[in-house]
PDB file of C-alpha atoms in Angstrom:
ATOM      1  CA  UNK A  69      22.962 -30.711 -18.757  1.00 87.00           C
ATOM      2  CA  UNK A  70      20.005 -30.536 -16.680  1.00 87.00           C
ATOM      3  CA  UNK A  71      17.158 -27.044 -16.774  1.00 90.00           C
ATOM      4  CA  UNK A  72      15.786 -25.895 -13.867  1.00 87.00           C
ATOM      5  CA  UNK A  73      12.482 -23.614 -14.378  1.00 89.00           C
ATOM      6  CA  UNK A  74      12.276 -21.160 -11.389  1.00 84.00           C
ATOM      7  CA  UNK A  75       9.444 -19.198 -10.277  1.00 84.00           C
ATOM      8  CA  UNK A  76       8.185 -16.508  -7.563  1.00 79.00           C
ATOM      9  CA  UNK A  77       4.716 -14.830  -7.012  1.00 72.00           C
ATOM     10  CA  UNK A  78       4.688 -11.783  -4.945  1.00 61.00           C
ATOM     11  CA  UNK A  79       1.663 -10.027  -5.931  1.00 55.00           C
ATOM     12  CA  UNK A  80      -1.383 -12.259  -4.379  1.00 58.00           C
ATOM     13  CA  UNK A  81      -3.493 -12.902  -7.987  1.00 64.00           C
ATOM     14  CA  UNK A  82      -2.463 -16.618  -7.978  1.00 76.00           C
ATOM     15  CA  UNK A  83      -0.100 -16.596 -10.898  1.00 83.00           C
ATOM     16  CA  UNK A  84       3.559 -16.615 -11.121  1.00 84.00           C
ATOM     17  CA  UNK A  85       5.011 -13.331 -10.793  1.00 80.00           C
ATOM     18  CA  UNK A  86       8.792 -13.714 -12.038  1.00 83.00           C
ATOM     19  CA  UNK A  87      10.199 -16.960 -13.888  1.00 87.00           C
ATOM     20  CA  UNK A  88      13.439 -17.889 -14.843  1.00 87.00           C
ATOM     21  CA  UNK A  89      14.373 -20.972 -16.405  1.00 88.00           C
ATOM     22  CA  UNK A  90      18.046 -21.870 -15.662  1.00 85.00           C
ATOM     23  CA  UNK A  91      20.124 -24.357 -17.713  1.00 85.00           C
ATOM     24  CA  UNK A  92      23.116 -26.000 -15.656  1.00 83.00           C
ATOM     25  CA  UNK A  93      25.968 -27.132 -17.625  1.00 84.00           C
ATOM     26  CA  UNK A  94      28.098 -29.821 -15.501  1.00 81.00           C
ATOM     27  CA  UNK A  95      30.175 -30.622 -18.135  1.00 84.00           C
ATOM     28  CA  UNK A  96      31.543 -27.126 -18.809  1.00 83.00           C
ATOM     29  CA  UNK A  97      31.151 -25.635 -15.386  1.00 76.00           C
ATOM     30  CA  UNK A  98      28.437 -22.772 -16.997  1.00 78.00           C
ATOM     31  CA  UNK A  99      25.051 -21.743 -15.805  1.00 76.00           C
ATOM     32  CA  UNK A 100      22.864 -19.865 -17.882  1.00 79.00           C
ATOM     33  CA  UNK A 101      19.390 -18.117 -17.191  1.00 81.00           C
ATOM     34  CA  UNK A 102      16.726 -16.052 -19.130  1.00 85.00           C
ATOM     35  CA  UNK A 103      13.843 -14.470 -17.951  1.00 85.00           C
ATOM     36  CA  UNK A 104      10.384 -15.194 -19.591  1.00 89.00           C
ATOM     37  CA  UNK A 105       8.267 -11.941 -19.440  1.00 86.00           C
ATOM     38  CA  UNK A 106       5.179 -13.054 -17.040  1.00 83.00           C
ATOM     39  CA  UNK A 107       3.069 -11.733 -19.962  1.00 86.00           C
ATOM     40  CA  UNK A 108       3.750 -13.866 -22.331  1.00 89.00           C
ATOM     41  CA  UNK A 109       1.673 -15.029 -24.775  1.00 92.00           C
ATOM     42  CA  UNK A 110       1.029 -18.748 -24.288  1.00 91.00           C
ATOM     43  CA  UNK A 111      -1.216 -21.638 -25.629  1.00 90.00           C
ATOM     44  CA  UNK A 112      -2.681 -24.344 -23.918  1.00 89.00           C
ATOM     45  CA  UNK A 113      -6.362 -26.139 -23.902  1.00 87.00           C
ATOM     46  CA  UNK A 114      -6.651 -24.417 -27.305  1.00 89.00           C
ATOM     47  CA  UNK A 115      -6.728 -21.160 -26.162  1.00 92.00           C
ATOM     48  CA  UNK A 116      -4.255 -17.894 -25.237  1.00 93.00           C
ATOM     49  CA  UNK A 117      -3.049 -17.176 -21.935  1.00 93.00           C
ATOM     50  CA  UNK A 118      -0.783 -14.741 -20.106  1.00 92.00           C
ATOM     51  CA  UNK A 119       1.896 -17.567 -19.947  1.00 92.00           C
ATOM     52  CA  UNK A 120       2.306 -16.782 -15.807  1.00 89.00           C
ATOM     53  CA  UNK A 121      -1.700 -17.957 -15.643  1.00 91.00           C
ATOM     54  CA  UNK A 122      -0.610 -21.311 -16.111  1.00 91.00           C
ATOM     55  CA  UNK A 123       0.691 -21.232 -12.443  1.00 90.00           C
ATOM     56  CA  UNK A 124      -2.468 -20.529 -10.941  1.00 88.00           C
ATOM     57  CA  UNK A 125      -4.064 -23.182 -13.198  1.00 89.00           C
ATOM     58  CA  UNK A 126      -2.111 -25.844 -12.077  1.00 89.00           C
ATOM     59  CA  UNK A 127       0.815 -24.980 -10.405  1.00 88.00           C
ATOM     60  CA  UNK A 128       4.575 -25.652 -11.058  1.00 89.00           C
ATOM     61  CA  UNK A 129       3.692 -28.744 -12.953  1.00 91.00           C
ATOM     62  CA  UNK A 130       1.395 -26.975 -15.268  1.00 93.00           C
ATOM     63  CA  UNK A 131       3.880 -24.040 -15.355  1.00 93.00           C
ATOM     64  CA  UNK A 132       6.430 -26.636 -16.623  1.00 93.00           C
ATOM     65  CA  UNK A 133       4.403 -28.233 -18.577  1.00 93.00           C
ATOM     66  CA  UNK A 134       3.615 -24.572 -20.971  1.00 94.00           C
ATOM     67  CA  UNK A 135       7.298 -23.081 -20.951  1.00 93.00           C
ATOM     68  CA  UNK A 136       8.491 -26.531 -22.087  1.00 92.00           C
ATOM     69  CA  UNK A 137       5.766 -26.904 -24.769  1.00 92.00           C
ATOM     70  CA  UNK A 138       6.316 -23.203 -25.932  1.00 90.00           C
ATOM     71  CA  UNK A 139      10.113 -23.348 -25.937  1.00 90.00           C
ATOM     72  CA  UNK A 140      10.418 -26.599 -27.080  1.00 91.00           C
ATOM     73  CA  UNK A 141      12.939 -26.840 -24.113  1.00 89.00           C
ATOM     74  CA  UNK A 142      12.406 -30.522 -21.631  1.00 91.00           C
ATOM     75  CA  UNK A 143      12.382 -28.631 -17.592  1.00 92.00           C
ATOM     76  CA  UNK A 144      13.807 -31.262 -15.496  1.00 91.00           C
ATOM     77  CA  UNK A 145      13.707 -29.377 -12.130  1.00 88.00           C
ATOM     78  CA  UNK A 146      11.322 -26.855 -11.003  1.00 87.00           C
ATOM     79  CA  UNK A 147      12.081 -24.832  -8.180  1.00 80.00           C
ATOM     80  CA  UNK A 148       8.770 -22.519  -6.526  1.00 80.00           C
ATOM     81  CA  UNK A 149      10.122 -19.923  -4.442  1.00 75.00           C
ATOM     82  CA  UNK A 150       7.887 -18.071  -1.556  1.00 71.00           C
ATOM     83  CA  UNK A 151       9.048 -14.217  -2.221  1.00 67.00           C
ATOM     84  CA  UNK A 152       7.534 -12.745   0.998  1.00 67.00           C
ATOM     85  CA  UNK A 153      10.203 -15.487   2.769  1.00 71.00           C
ATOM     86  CA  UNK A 154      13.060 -13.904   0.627  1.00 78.00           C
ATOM     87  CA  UNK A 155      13.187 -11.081   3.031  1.00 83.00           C
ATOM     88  CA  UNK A 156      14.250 -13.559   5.874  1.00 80.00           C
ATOM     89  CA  UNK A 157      16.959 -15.250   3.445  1.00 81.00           C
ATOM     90  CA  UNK A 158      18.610 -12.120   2.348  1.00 87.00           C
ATOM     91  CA  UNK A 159      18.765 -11.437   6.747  1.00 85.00           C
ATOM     92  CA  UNK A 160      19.953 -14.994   6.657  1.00 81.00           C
ATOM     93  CA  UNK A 161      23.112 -13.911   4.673  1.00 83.00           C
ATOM     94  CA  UNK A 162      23.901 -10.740   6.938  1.00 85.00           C
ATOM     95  CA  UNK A 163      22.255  -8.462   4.020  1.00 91.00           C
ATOM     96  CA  UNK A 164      23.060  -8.178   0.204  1.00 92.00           C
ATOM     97  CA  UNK A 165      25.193  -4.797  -1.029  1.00 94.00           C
ATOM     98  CA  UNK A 166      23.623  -3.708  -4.279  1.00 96.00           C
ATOM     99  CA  UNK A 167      24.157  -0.905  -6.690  1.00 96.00           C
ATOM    100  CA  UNK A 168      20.135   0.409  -6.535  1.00 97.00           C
ATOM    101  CA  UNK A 169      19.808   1.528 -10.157  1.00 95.00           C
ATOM    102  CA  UNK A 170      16.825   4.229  -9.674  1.00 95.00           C
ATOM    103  CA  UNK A 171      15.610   6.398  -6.923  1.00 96.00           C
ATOM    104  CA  UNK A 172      12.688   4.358  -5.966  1.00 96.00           C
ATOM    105  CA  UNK A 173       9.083   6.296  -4.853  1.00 96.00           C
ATOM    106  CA  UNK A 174       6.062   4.278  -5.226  1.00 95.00           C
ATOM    107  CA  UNK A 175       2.855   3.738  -3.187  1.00 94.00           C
ATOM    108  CA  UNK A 176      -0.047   1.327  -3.498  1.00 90.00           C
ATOM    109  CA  UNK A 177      -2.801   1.360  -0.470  1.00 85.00           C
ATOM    110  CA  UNK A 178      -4.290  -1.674  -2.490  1.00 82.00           C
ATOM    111  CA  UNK A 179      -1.447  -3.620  -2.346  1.00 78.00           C
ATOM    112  CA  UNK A 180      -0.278  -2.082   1.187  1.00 83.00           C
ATOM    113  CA  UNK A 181       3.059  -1.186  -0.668  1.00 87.00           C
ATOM    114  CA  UNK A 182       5.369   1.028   0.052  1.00 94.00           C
ATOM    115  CA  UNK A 183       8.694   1.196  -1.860  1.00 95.00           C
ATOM    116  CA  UNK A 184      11.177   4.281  -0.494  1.00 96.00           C
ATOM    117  CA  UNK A 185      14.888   3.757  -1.742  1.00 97.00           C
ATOM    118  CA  UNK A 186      17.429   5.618  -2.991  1.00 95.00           C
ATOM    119  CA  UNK A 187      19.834   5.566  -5.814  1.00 96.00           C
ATOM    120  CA  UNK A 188      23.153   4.214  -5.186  1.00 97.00           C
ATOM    121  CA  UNK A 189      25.087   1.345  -3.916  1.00 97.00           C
ATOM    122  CA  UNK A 190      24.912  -0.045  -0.120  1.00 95.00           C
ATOM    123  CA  UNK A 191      23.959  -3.322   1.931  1.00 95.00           C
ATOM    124  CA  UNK A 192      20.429  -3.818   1.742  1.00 96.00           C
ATOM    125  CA  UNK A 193      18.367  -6.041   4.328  1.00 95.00           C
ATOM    126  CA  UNK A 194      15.321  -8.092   3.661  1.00 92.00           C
ATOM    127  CA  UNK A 195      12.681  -5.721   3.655  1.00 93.00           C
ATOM    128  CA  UNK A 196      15.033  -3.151   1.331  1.00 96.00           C
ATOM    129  CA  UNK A 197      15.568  -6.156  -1.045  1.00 94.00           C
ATOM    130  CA  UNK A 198      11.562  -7.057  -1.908  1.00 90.00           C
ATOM    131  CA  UNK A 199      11.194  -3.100  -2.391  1.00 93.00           C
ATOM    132  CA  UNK A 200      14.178  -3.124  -4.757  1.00 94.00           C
ATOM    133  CA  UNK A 201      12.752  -6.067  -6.925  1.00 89.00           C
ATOM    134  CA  UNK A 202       9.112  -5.479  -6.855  1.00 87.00           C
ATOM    135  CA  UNK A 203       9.509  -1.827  -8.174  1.00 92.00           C
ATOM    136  CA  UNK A 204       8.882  -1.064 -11.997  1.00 90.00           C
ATOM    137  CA  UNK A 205       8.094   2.609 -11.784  1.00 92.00           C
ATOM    138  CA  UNK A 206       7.635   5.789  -9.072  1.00 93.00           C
ATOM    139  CA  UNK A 207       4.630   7.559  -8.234  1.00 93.00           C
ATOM    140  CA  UNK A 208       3.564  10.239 -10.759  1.00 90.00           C
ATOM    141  CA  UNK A 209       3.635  12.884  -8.516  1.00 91.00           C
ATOM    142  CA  UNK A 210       7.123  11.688  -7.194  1.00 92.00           C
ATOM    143  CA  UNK A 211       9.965  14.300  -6.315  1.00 91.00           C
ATOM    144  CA  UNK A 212      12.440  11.772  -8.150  1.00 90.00           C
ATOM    145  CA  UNK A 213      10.355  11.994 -11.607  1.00 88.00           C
ATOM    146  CA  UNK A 214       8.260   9.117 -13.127  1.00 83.00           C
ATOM    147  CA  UNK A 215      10.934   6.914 -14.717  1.00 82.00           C
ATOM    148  CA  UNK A 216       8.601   3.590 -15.517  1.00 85.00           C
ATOM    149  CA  UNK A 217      11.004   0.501 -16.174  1.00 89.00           C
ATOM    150  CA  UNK A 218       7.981  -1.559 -16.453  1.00 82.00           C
ATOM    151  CA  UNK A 219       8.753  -5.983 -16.493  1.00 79.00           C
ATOM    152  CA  UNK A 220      11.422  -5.823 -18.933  1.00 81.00           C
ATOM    153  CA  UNK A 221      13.152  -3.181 -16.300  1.00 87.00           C
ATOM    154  CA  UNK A 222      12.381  -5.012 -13.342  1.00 86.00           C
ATOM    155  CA  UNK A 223      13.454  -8.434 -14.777  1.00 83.00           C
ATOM    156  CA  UNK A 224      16.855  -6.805 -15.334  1.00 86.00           C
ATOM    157  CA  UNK A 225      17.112  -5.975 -11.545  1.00 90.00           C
ATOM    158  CA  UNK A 226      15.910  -8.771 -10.137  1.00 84.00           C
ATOM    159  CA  UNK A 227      18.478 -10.611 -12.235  1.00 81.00           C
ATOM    160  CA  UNK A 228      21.354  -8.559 -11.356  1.00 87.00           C
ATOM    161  CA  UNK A 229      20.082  -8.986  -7.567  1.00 87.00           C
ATOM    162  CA  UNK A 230      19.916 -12.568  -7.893  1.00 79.00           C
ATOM    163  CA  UNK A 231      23.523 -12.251  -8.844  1.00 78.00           C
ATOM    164  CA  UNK A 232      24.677 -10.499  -5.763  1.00 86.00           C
ATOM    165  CA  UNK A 233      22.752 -12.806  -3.413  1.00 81.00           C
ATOM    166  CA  UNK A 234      24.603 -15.673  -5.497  1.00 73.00           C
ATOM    167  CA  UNK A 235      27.743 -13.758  -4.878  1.00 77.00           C
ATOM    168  CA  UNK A 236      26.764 -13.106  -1.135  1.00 78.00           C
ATOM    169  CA  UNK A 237      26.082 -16.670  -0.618  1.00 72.00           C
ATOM    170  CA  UNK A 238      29.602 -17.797  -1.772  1.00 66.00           C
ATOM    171  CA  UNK A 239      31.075 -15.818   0.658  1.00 69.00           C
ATOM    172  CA  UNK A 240      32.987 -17.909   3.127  1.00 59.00           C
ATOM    173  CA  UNK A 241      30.905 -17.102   6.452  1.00 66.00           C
ATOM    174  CA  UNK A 242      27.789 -18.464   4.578  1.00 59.00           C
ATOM    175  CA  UNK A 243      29.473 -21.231   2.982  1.00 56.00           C
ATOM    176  CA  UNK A 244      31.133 -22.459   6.320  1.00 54.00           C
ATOM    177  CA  UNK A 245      27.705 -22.006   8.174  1.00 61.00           C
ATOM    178  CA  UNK A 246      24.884 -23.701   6.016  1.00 60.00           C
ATOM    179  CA  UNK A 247      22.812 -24.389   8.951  1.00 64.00           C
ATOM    180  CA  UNK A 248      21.087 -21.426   9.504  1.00 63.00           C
ATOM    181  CA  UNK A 249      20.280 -21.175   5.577  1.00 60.00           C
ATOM    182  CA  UNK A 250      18.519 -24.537   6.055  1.00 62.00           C
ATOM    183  CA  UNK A 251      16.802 -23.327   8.734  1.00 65.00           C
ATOM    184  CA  UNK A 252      14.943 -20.348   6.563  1.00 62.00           C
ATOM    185  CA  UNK A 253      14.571 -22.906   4.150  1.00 58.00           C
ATOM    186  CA  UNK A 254      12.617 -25.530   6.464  1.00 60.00           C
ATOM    187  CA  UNK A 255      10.759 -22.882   8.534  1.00 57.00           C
ATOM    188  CA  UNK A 256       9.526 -20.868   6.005  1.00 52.00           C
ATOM    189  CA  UNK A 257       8.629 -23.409   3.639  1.00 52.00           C
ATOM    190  CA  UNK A 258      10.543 -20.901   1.346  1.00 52.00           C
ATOM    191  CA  UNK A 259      11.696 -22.949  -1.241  1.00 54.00           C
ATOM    192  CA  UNK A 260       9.510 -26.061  -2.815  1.00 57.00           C
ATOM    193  CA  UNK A 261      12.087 -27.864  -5.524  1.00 57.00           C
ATOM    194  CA  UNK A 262      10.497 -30.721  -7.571  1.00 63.00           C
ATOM    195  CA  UNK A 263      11.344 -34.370  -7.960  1.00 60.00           C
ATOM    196  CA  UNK A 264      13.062 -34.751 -11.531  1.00 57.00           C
ATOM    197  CA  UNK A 265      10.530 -34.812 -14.446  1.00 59.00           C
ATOM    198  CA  UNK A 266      13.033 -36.419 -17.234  1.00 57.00           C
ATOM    199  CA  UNK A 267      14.085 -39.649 -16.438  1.00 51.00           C
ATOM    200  CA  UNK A 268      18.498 -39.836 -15.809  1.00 51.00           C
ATOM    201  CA  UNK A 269      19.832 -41.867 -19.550  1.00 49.00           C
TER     202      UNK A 269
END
């Protein structure tokens, strides 16, 4: 039984922007994941932080180090994922078809963010995929309405897209043809997984 604490930052402040720690049973063939709200209170140096902080104090080992301490839970892997390089892993796979829950209308000039999708289900490519799991609500002046999901929304989506990518990965084409995967991996630095931190009984 081994947990794996993964976690993505998207949003350029230096903290983690989505975590999921993921437990891996081998005995019973079952893999389980929750989502940890990036707002979280957590404690650590004797005072409270927004539990995601503790990624741009110290990085995945620090990050480990809180979510264990808070959920009393050992992490034995940590896996830091580069979300800008998702885009290129979702092309990777030929795309990822995905039921798009909301009509999606949001702007930010600050961020230089534009998210434009509609409602429905279709094959989305890399740059359709970071719109889909960045969004949490539209513009307020948005022909679609201002639905506002906010995290506990978007952590559902980005779940359920995790899924599909997970389903699109298992497809034979991708399973038969792991090379080019490895290549995103490698060239885009896209995902950093740590050496164990609980020693093998």
């Amino acid at each position: 039984f081994y947990t794996i604490l993964v976690s993505g930052s998207d949003d350029g402040n230096g903290n983690s922007d989505t975590n999921i720690l993921v437990a891996v049973d081998t005995v019973n063939g079952y893999v389980y994941g929750v989502s940890i709200p990036r707002d979280s209170k957590a404690v650590w140096d004797g005072k409270s932080h927004k539990i995601n902080a503790a990624f741009g104090k110290g990085g995945m080992t620090k990050l480990a180090e809180v979510v264990s301490d808070q959920l009393g839970i050992p992490v034995d892997y940590t896996v830091s994922v580069d979300l800008t390089g998702f885009e290129a892993l979702v092309e990777a796979i030929g795309g990822v078809y995905f039921d798009v829950p909301y009509n999606m209308d949001y702007h930010d000039q600050y961020q230089d963010l534009v998210i434009e999708q509609e409602k429905g289900y279709r094959k989305l490519n890399g740059d359709d995929a970071m719109q889909v799991i960045r969004w949490r609500k539209n513009d307020s002046n948005s022909p679609y309405g201002n639905p506002q999901i906010g995290d506990s929304g978007r952590m559902q989506i980005q779940q359920d897209f995790l899924k599909a990518v997970i389903k699109q990965l298992l497809q034979l084409k991708n399973v038969v043809n792991p090379g080019k995967l490895a290549e995103v991996f490698r060239e885009l630095s896209l995902i950093h997984i740590s050496e164990p931190t609980r020693q093998e009984e």
